[in-house]
Short mmCIF file of C-alpha atoms in Angstrom, two decimals:
data_model
loop_
_atom_site.label_atom_id
_atom_site.label_comp_id
_atom_site.label_asym_id
_atom_site.label_seq_id
_atom_site.Cartn_x
_atom_site.Cartn_y
_atom_site.Cartn_z
CA UNK A 1 -31.10 21.35 13.62
CA UNK A 2 -27.53 22.63 13.93
CA UNK A 3 -24.89 20.02 13.17
CA UNK A 4 -23.35 20.35 16.63
CA UNK A 5 -26.53 18.86 18.17
CA UNK A 6 -26.03 15.49 16.52
CA UNK A 7 -24.40 14.38 19.78
CA UNK A 8 -27.73 15.08 21.51
CA UNK A 9 -29.44 12.72 19.07
CA UNK A 10 -26.87 10.01 19.76
CA UNK A 11 -27.49 10.46 23.48
CA UNK A 12 -31.25 10.16 23.04
CA UNK A 13 -31.03 7.08 20.80
CA UNK A 14 -28.74 5.33 23.28
CA UNK A 15 -31.03 6.05 26.27
CA UNK A 16 -34.12 4.96 24.34
CA UNK A 17 -32.51 1.70 23.28
CA UNK A 18 -31.04 0.92 26.70
CA UNK A 19 -34.25 2.06 28.45
CA UNK A 20 -32.01 3.34 31.20
CA UNK A 21 -30.00 6.50 31.82
CA UNK A 22 -27.59 4.50 33.98
CA UNK A 23 -26.74 1.91 31.32
CA UNK A 24 -26.66 4.52 28.56
CA UNK A 25 -24.28 6.71 30.58
CA UNK A 26 -21.90 3.75 31.03
CA UNK A 27 -22.05 2.94 27.32
CA UNK A 28 -21.35 6.53 26.29
CA UNK A 29 -18.72 7.11 28.98
CA UNK A 30 -20.44 10.14 30.52
CA UNK A 31 -22.08 10.84 33.87
CA UNK A 32 -25.75 10.09 34.36
CA UNK A 33 -26.53 13.69 35.28
CA UNK A 34 -24.77 15.05 32.20
CA UNK A 35 -26.64 12.60 29.99
CA UNK A 36 -29.98 13.53 31.54
CA UNK A 37 -29.23 17.21 30.98
CA UNK A 38 -28.30 16.57 27.33
CA UNK A 39 -31.56 14.74 26.59
CA UNK A 40 -33.61 17.37 28.45
CA UNK A 41 -31.94 20.09 26.36
CA UNK A 42 -32.91 18.23 23.18
CA UNK A 43 -36.50 18.01 24.33
CA UNK A 44 -36.58 21.70 25.11
CA UNK A 45 -35.23 22.65 21.68
CA UNK A 46 -37.78 20.42 19.93
CA UNK A 47 -40.60 21.46 22.24
CA UNK A 48 -41.58 17.82 22.66
CA UNK A 49 -41.22 15.22 25.37
CA UNK A 50 -39.28 12.31 23.95
CA UNK A 51 -38.93 10.03 26.96
CA UNK A 52 -41.23 8.95 29.73
CA UNK A 53 -39.28 8.58 32.96
CA UNK A 54 -40.38 6.38 35.87
CA UNK A 55 -38.49 5.01 38.82
CA UNK A 56 -38.27 1.61 37.14
CA UNK A 57 -37.66 2.34 33.45
CA UNK A 58 -37.35 4.87 30.67
CA UNK A 59 -39.45 4.50 27.53
CA UNK A 60 -39.95 6.68 24.44
CA UNK A 61 -43.09 8.69 23.93
CA UNK A 62 -44.85 8.49 20.52
CA UNK A 63 -42.73 11.42 19.36
CA UNK A 64 -39.66 9.77 20.83
CA UNK A 65 -40.47 6.45 19.16
CA UNK A 66 -40.81 8.19 15.79
CA UNK A 67 -37.45 9.93 16.26
CA UNK A 68 -35.86 6.66 17.40
CA UNK A 69 -37.09 4.78 14.32
CA UNK A 70 -35.87 7.57 12.03
CA UNK A 71 -32.54 8.53 13.57
CA UNK A 72 -31.47 5.18 15.04
CA UNK A 73 -30.92 3.32 11.72
CA UNK A 74 -29.12 6.35 10.25
CA UNK A 75 -26.59 6.39 13.06
CA UNK A 76 -26.18 2.62 12.69
CA UNK A 77 -25.33 3.11 9.00
CA UNK A 78 -22.84 5.85 9.82
CA UNK A 79 -21.16 3.68 12.44
CA UNK A 80 -21.03 0.76 10.01
CA UNK A 81 -19.35 2.93 7.35
CA UNK A 82 -16.84 4.27 9.87
CA UNK A 83 -16.01 0.70 10.87
CA UNK A 84 -15.55 -0.22 7.21
CA UNK A 85 -13.19 2.72 6.72
CA UNK A 86 -11.21 1.61 9.75
CA UNK A 87 -10.87 -1.85 8.21
CA UNK A 88 -9.61 -0.26 4.98
CA UNK A 89 -6.96 1.52 7.03
CA UNK A 90 -5.82 -1.70 8.68
CA UNK A 91 -6.38 -4.21 5.87
CA UNK A 92 -4.51 -3.86 2.56
CA UNK A 93 -7.12 -3.24 -0.13
CA UNK A 94 -7.51 -1.04 -3.19
CA UNK A 95 -5.71 -0.27 -6.45
CA UNK A 96 -2.03 0.68 -6.76
CA UNK A 97 -1.05 2.30 -10.08
CA UNK A 98 2.59 2.04 -11.24
CA UNK A 99 4.31 3.24 -14.42
CA UNK A 100 7.46 1.44 -15.54
CA UNK A 101 9.53 0.53 -18.57
CA UNK A 102 9.11 -2.83 -20.24
CA UNK A 103 12.24 -4.40 -18.77
CA UNK A 104 11.47 -3.28 -15.21
CA UNK A 105 7.91 -4.56 -15.51
CA UNK A 106 9.06 -7.97 -16.72
CA UNK A 107 12.19 -8.52 -14.65
CA UNK A 108 11.29 -6.85 -11.34
CA UNK A 109 7.60 -6.06 -10.94
CA UNK A 110 6.12 -9.28 -12.28
CA UNK A 111 8.17 -11.66 -10.06
CA UNK A 112 7.47 -9.61 -6.94
CA UNK A 113 3.73 -9.37 -7.62
CA UNK A 114 3.60 -13.10 -8.23
CA UNK A 115 4.55 -13.56 -4.59
CA UNK A 116 2.39 -10.87 -2.95
CA UNK A 117 -0.93 -10.85 -4.81
CA UNK A 118 -2.10 -14.36 -3.83
CA UNK A 119 -1.77 -13.31 -0.19
CA UNK A 120 -3.70 -10.05 -0.66
CA UNK A 121 -6.79 -10.75 -2.81
CA UNK A 122 -8.16 -7.25 -2.12
CA UNK A 123 -5.13 -5.53 -3.70
CA UNK A 124 -5.25 -4.66 -7.41
CA UNK A 125 -2.15 -3.46 -9.26
CA UNK A 126 -2.28 -1.54 -12.54
CA UNK A 127 1.00 -1.32 -14.45
CA UNK A 128 1.44 0.99 -17.42
CA UNK A 129 4.49 0.25 -19.58
CA UNK A 130 5.92 3.60 -20.63
CA UNK A 131 9.48 4.47 -21.62
CA UNK A 132 8.95 8.19 -21.03
CA UNK A 133 9.82 10.01 -17.81
CA UNK A 134 6.20 10.19 -16.68
CA UNK A 135 5.10 12.84 -14.19
CA UNK A 136 3.51 10.44 -11.72
CA UNK A 137 1.85 13.23 -9.72
CA UNK A 138 0.19 14.85 -12.75
CA UNK A 139 -0.80 11.47 -14.20
CA UNK A 140 -2.07 10.28 -10.80
CA UNK A 141 0.18 7.26 -10.47
CA UNK A 142 1.02 5.98 -7.02
CA UNK A 143 4.62 5.28 -8.04
CA UNK A 144 6.99 4.91 -10.94
CA UNK A 145 10.07 2.83 -11.70
CA UNK A 146 13.31 4.31 -13.03
CA UNK A 147 17.01 3.58 -12.97
CA UNK A 148 18.67 5.04 -9.90
CA UNK A 149 20.30 8.02 -11.59
CA UNK A 150 17.00 9.09 -13.21
CA UNK A 151 15.00 9.58 -10.00
CA UNK A 152 14.21 13.21 -9.14
CA UNK A 153 15.75 14.47 -5.91
CA UNK A 154 12.40 15.44 -4.38
CA UNK A 155 11.07 11.88 -4.61
CA UNK A 156 11.38 9.02 -2.16
CA UNK A 157 13.33 6.24 -3.88
CA UNK A 158 13.37 2.58 -2.86
CA UNK A 159 15.83 0.17 -4.46
CA UNK A 160 13.85 -2.71 -5.97
CA UNK A 161 16.45 -4.52 -8.05
CA UNK A 162 20.16 -5.43 -8.20
CA UNK A 163 22.79 -3.62 -10.21
CA UNK A 164 22.42 -4.11 -13.95
CA UNK A 165 24.68 -4.70 -16.93
CA UNK A 166 24.06 -4.33 -20.62
CA UNK A 167 25.19 -6.85 -23.23
CA UNK A 168 26.02 -6.53 -26.91
CA UNK A 169 24.99 -9.73 -28.67
CA UNK A 170 24.70 -11.17 -32.16
CA UNK A 171 23.87 -14.51 -33.72
CA UNK A 172 26.46 -16.93 -35.13
CA UNK A 173 25.09 -16.30 -38.58
CA UNK A 174 25.78 -12.58 -38.20
CA UNK A 175 29.39 -13.13 -37.15
CA UNK A 176 29.91 -15.50 -40.04
CA UNK A 177 29.49 -12.43 -42.26
CA UNK A 178 31.02 -9.78 -40.01
CA UNK A 179 34.12 -9.47 -37.77
CA UNK A 180 33.86 -9.18 -34.01
CA UNK A 181 34.03 -5.60 -32.68
CA UNK A 182 37.08 -5.11 -30.49
CA UNK A 183 36.15 -1.65 -29.15
CA UNK A 184 32.87 0.31 -28.90
CA UNK A 185 34.00 2.52 -31.79
CA UNK A 186 34.08 -0.57 -34.05
CA UNK A 187 30.27 -0.70 -33.78
CA UNK A 188 30.04 2.14 -36.30
CA UNK A 189 31.03 -0.42 -38.94
CA UNK A 190 28.30 -2.87 -37.92
CA UNK A 191 24.61 -3.31 -38.65
CA UNK A 192 23.21 -2.47 -35.20
CA UNK A 193 19.60 -2.87 -34.12
CA UNK A 194 18.78 0.62 -32.95
CA UNK A 195 16.62 1.80 -30.05
CA UNK A 196 14.23 4.74 -30.10
CA UNK A 197 12.68 5.80 -26.79
CA UNK A 198 10.32 8.71 -25.98
CA UNK A 199 12.68 9.70 -23.17
CA UNK A 200 15.33 10.74 -25.70
CA UNK A 201 13.27 11.29 -28.84
CA UNK A 202 16.21 10.46 -31.08
CA UNK A 203 17.99 7.15 -31.51
CA UNK A 204 19.32 5.96 -28.17
CA UNK A 205 23.15 5.92 -28.04
CA UNK A 206 24.82 2.78 -26.75
CA UNK A 207 26.70 3.53 -23.54
CA UNK A 208 29.91 1.84 -22.41
CA UNK A 209 32.42 2.22 -19.61
CA UNK A 210 35.80 0.68 -18.86
CA UNK A 211 38.26 1.70 -16.15
CA UNK A 212 36.35 4.93 -15.56
CA UNK A 213 36.36 5.85 -19.24
CA UNK A 214 32.82 6.42 -20.58
CA UNK A 215 31.96 6.11 -24.25
CA UNK A 216 28.69 6.77 -26.06
CA UNK A 217 28.38 5.38 -29.58
CA UNK A 218 25.69 6.48 -32.01
CA UNK A 219 25.24 3.28 -33.95
CA UNK A 220 23.50 2.78 -37.28
CA UNK A 221 21.60 -0.11 -38.79
CA UNK A 222 18.61 -1.24 -40.83
CA UNK A 223 16.25 -1.81 -37.90
CA UNK A 224 14.88 0.50 -35.21
CA UNK A 225 12.65 -0.74 -32.37
CA UNK A 226 11.25 0.64 -29.13
CA UNK A 227 10.48 -2.87 -27.95
CA UNK A 228 12.89 -5.14 -26.11
CA UNK A 229 11.44 -8.43 -27.34
CA UNK A 230 11.69 -7.43 -30.99
CA UNK A 231 15.34 -6.39 -30.58
CA UNK A 232 16.18 -9.79 -29.13
CA UNK A 233 14.24 -11.62 -31.84
CA UNK A 234 15.99 -9.66 -34.59
CA UNK A 235 19.38 -10.48 -33.08
CA UNK A 236 18.50 -14.20 -32.90
CA UNK A 237 17.59 -14.05 -36.59
CA UNK A 238 21.05 -12.69 -37.44
CA UNK A 239 19.76 -9.29 -38.53
CA UNK A 240 22.28 -7.29 -36.51
CA UNK A 241 23.86 -6.64 -33.13
CA UNK A 242 21.56 -5.86 -30.21
CA UNK A 243 22.19 -3.84 -27.05
CA UNK A 244 20.19 -5.67 -24.37
CA UNK A 245 19.83 -5.96 -20.60
CA UNK A 246 22.11 -8.83 -19.64
CA UNK A 247 19.42 -10.86 -17.89
CA UNK A 248 17.28 -10.93 -21.04
CA UNK A 249 19.90 -12.73 -23.16
CA UNK A 250 21.92 -14.70 -20.61
CA UNK A 251 20.19 -17.98 -21.51
CA UNK A 252 20.57 -17.31 -25.24
CA UNK A 253 24.30 -16.82 -24.72
CA UNK A 254 24.55 -19.92 -22.53
CA UNK A 255 22.86 -22.04 -25.22
CA UNK A 256 25.07 -20.58 -27.93
CA UNK A 257 22.17 -18.97 -29.80
CA UNK A 258 23.77 -15.55 -29.28
CA UNK A 259 27.41 -14.55 -28.95
CA UNK A 260 28.36 -11.78 -26.53
CA UNK A 261 30.99 -9.17 -27.45
CA UNK A 262 32.53 -6.13 -25.70
CA UNK A 263 31.73 -7.67 -22.30
CA UNK A 264 34.67 -5.87 -20.66
CA UNK A 265 33.11 -2.55 -21.71
CA UNK A 266 29.77 -3.29 -20.00
CA UNK A 267 30.22 -2.42 -16.34
CA UNK A 268 27.48 -2.64 -13.70
CA UNK A 269 25.31 0.41 -12.99
CA UNK A 270 22.56 1.37 -10.54
CA UNK A 271 19.48 -0.80 -10.93
CA UNK A 272 15.79 0.01 -10.72
CA UNK A 273 14.21 2.12 -8.01
CA UNK A 274 10.58 2.62 -7.12
CA UNK A 275 9.93 6.33 -6.61
CA UNK A 276 6.97 8.24 -5.23
CA UNK A 277 6.19 11.58 -3.52
CA UNK A 278 6.30 11.85 0.24
CA UNK A 279 3.15 10.45 1.84
CA UNK A 280 2.47 10.74 5.53
CA UNK A 281 -0.50 8.40 5.32
CA UNK A 282 0.20 5.79 2.67
CA UNK A 283 -2.54 3.21 2.21
CA UNK A 284 -1.92 -0.30 3.57
CA UNK A 285 -2.16 -1.61 -0.02
CA UNK A 286 0.58 0.73 -1.22
CA UNK A 287 2.75 -0.05 1.82
CA UNK A 288 2.36 -3.80 1.17
CA UNK A 289 3.36 -3.43 -2.49
CA UNK A 290 6.39 -1.29 -1.61
CA UNK A 291 7.53 -3.83 0.96
CA UNK A 292 7.16 -6.67 -1.54
CA UNK A 293 9.20 -4.80 -4.16
CA UNK A 294 11.99 -3.70 -1.81
CA UNK A 295 15.29 -5.27 -2.92
CA UNK A 296 16.88 -7.56 -0.36
CA UNK A 297 20.32 -8.74 -1.35
#
């Protein structure tokens, strides 16, 4: 049977279940005469009488009963699935995949998800820690996290964190053996804990700014890490100076475990942004996660 005649089957099933053209017409929102004509057309195409009509009631014939028992449950299943899809549209559920660097995942994503996930048990969030500039479309991520100046112009960007500052820190034991650096250039004479990231390939230069004057210093040292926690640990052990996000060492500095230097050369810069391609029909789960991450000063 052609697909366009499925409406005829729905009409027949409704009449057979209601045992009345009048009630079925009201339920389907059509006129009684139009409904009667639709069912009669179905009967003519099949070459079988499906309904017995009397002045008091309508009942299926044996052929009609067989069709009702076969088609009726199928349409019920279809309607049930359509209702379930509608609930998915209205109720946040599903998996949201995000790629982010280690610091963003720890300092921004984790605190926000701690607040939202208990309220949305049907939402799952997968976070991949990656320092590279991942192509989120090719890798099928829903969104990525980058610093503001790294977001591509064709992406939608939502600010999810405050401005950031970097901090150069070292342990007391390190400064007992080495003088304090007075300028960024002095770092070339120090044992610096270096950073290697896939984004740059080479050793990451330490960046400074003061009064609009920008300086990049290619430091040297005995240790190279691509992990934030190991850089901090090495600094605490007095193995060199570390270049760290301020929030990751602020308590160490407050306790006196680390000493901060060159603070006047570490000016604030644009913080983290969530970025994603334009979506006309974002899922409720994705919309809920974006709203939870949105930075509110």
